[in-house]
PDB file of C-alpha atoms in Angstrom:
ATOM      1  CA  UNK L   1     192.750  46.330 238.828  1.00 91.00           C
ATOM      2  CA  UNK L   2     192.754  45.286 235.142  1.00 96.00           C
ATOM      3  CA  UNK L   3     190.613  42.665 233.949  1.00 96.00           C
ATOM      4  CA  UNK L   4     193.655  40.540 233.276  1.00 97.00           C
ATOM      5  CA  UNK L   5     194.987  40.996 236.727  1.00 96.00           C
ATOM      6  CA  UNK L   6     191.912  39.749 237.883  1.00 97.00           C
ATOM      7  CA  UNK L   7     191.931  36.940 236.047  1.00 97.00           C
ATOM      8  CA  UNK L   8     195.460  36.097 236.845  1.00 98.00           C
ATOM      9  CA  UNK L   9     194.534  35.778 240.340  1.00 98.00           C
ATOM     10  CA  UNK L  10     191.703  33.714 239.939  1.00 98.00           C
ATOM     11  CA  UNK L  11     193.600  31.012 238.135  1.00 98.00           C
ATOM     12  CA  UNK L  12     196.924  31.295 240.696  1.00 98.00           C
ATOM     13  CA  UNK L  13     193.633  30.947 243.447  1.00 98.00           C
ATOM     14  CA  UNK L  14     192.119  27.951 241.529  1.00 98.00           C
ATOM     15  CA  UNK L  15     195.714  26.170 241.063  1.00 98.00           C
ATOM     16  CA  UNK L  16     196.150  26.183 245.202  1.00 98.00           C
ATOM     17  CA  UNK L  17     193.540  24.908 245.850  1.00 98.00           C
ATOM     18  CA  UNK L  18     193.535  21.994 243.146  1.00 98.00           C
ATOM     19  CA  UNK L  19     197.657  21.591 244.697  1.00 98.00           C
ATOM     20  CA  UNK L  20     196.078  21.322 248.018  1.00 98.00           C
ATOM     21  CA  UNK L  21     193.927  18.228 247.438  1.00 96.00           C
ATOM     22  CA  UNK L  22     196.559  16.748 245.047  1.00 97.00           C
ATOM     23  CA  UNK L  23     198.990  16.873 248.028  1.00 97.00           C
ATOM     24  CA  UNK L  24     196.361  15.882 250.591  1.00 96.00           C
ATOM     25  CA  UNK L  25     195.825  12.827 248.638  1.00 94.00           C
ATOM     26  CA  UNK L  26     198.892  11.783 248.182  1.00 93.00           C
ATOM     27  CA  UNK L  27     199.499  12.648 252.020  1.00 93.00           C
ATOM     28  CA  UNK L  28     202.062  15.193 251.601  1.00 96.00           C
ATOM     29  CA  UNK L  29     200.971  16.423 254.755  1.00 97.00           C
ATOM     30  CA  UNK L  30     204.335  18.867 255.237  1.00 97.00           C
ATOM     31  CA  UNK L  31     204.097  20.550 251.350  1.00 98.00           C
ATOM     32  CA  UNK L  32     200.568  20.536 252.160  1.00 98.00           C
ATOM     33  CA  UNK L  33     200.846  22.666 255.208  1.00 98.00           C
ATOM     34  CA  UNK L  34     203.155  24.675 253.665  1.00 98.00           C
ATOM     35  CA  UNK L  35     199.603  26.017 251.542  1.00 98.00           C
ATOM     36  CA  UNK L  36     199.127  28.239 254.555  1.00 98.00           C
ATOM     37  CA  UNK L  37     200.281  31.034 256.254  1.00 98.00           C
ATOM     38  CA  UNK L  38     202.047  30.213 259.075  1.00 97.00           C
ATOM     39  CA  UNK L  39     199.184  31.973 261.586  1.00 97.00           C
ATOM     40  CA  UNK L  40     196.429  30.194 259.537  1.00 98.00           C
ATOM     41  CA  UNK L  41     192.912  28.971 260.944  1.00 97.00           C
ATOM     42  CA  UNK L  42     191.356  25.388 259.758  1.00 97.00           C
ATOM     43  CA  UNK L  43     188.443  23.561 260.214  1.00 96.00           C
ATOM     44  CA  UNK L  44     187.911  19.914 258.700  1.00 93.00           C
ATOM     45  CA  UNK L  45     184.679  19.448 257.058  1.00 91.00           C
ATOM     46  CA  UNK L  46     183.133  17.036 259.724  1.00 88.00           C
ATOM     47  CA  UNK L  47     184.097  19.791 262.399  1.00 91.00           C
ATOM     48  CA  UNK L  48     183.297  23.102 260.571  1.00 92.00           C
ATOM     49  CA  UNK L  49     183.266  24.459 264.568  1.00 94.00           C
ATOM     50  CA  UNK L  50     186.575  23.376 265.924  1.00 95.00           C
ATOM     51  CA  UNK L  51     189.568  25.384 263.687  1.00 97.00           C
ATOM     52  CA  UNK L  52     193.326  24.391 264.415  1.00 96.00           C
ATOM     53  CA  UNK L  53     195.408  27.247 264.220  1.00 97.00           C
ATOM     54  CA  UNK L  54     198.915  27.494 262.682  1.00 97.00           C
ATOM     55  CA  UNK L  55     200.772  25.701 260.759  1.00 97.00           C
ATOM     56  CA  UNK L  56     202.667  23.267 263.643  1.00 97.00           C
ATOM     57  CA  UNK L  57     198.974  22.435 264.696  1.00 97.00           C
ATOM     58  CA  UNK L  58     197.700  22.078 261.326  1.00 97.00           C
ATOM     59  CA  UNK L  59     200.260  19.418 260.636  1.00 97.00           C
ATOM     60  CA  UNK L  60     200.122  17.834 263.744  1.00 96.00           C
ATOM     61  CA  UNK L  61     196.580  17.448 263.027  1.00 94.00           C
ATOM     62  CA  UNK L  62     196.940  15.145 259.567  1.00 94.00           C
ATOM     63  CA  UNK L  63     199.780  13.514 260.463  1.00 94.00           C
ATOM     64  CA  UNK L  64     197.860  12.301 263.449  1.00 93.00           C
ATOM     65  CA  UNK L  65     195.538  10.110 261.523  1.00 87.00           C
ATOM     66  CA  UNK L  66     196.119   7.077 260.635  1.00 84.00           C
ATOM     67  CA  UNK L  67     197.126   6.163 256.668  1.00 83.00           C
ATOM     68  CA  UNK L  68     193.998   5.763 254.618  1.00 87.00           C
ATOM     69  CA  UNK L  69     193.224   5.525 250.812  1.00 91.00           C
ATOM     70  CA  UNK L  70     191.372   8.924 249.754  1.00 92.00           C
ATOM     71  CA  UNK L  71     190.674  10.981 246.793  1.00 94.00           C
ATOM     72  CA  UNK L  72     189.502  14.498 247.104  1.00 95.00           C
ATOM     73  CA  UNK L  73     187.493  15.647 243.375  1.00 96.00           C
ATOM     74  CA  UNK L  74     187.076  19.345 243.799  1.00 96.00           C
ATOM     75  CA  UNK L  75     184.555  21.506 241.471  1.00 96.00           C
ATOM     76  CA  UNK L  76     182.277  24.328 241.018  1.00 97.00           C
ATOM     77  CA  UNK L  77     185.276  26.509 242.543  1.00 98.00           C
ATOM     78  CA  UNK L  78     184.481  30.381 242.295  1.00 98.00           C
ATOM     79  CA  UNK L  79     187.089  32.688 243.541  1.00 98.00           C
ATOM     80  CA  UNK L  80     186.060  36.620 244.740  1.00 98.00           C
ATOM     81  CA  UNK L  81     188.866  38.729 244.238  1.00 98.00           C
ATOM     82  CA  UNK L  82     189.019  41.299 247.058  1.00 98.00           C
ATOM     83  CA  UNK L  83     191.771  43.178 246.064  1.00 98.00           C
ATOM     84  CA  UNK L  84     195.592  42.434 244.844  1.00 97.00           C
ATOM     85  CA  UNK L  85     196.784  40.899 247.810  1.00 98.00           C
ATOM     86  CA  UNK L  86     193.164  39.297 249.026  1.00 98.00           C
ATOM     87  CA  UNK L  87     190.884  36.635 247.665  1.00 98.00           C
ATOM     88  CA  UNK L  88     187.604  34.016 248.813  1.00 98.00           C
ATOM     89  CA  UNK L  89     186.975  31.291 247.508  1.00 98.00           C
ATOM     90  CA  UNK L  90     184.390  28.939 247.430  1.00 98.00           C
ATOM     91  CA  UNK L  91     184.383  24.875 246.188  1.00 98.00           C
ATOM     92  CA  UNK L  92     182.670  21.980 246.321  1.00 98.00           C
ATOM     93  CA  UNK L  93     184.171  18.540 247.193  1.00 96.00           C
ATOM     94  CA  UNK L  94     184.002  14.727 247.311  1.00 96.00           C
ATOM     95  CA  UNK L  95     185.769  12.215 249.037  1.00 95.00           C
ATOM     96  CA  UNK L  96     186.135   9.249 248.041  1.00 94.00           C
ATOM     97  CA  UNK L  97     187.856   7.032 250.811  1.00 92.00           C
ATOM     98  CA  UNK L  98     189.080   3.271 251.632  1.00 90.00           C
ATOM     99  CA  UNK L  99     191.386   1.134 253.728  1.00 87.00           C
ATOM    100  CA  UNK L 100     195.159   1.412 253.091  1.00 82.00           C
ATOM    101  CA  UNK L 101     196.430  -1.216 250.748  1.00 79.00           C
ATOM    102  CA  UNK L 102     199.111  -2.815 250.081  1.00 84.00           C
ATOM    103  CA  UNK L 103     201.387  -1.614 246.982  1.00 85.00           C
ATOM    104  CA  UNK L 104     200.055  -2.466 243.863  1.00 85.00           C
ATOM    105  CA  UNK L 105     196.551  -3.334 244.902  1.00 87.00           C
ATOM    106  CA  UNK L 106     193.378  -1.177 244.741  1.00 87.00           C
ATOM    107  CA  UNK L 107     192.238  -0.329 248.475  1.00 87.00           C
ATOM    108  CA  UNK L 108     188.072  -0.878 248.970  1.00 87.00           C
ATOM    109  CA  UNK L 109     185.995   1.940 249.285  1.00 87.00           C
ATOM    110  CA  UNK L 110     184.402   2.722 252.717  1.00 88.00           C
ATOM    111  CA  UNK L 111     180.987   2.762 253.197  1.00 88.00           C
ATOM    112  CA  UNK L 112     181.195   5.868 254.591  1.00 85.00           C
ATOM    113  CA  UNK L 113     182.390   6.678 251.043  1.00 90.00           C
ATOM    114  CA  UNK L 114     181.329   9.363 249.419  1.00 94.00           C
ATOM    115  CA  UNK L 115     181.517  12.512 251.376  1.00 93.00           C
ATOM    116  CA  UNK L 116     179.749  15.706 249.633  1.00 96.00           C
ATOM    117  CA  UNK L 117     181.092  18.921 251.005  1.00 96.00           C
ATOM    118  CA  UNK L 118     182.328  22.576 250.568  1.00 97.00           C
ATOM    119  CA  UNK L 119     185.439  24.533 251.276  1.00 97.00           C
ATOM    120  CA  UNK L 120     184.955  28.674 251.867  1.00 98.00           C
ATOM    121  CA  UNK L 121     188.490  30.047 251.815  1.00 98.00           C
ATOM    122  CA  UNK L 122     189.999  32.755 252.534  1.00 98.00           C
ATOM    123  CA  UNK L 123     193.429  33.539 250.199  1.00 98.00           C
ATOM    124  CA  UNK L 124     196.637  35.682 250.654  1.00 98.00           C
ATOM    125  CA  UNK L 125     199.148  36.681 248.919  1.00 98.00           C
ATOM    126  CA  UNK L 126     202.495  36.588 249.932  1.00 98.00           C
ATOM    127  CA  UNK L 127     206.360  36.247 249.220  1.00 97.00           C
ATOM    128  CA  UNK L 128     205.582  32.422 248.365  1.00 95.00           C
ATOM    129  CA  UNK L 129     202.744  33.497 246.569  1.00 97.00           C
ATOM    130  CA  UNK L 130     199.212  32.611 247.418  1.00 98.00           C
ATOM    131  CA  UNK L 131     198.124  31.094 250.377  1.00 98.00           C
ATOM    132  CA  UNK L 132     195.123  30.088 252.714  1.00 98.00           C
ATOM    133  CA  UNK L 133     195.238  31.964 255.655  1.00 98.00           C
ATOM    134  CA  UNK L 134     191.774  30.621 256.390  1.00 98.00           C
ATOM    135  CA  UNK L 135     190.066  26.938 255.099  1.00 98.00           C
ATOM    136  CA  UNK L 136     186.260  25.834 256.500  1.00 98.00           C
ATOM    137  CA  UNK L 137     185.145  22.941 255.345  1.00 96.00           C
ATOM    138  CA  UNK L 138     181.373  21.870 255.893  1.00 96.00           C
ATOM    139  CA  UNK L 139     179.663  18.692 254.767  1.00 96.00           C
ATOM    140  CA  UNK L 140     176.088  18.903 252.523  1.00 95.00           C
ATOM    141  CA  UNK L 141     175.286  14.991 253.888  1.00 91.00           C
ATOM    142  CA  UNK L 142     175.306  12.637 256.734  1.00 85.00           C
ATOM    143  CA  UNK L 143     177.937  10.009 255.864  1.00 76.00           C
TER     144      UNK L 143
END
């Protein structure tokens, strides 16, 4: 593998996963899920323990809870290239949350607000490109 083929998977890699919180936010729960493969594993970060596996279950499982006000800032995001079709990844996240508002007003902040975590990913590629086949989150502080 070239340098630049390396690269190029890193940044597809980085752009997933910065997709997947810009859909999560904006509760796109079913082009969110669509991030995965359809046998994929997932475990939220305040149950790094209990994974949900497959896509049905992974959707059932957001569009379960109830409408909130969240934003997910994701950094310090290193990929590992494996090989051509295989990649980790590794990020840190906050999230920011609130109460649902109405349109046009600003929701307030929960106390429980914010939540310092990590995401350790593993990444696939496939005919749709690349995908998480495998997403553990894992929280640095108590809320």
């Amino acid at each position: 593998m070239t340098d630049d083929e390396r690269r190029a998977i890193e940044a597809d890699c980085q752009r997933l996963i910065n997709l997947y919180v810009n859909l999560s936010d904006a509760q796109k729960w079913e082009e969110l899920v669509a991030l995965y493969t359809p046998d994929a594993r997932f475990a939220r970060p305040s149950k790094p323990d209990e994974f949900v596996e497959g896509r049905a279950a992974i959707l059932e499982g957001f569009t379960a809870r109830p409408a909130r006000a969240q934003r997910h800032v994701i950094a310090n995001t290193v990929v590992g290239v494996v090989d051509a079709d295989h990649a980790t990844a590794f990020s840190v996240i906050v999230l920011y949350l609130g109460e649902a508002a109405e349109p046009g007003e600003l929701p307030a902040m929960s106390a429980k607000s914010p939540l310092v975590g990590t995401f350790t990913d593993k990444l696939v590629r496939t005919a749709d490109g690349w995908r998480f086949a495998e997403r553990i989150g894992g929280l640095d502080f108590r809320p």
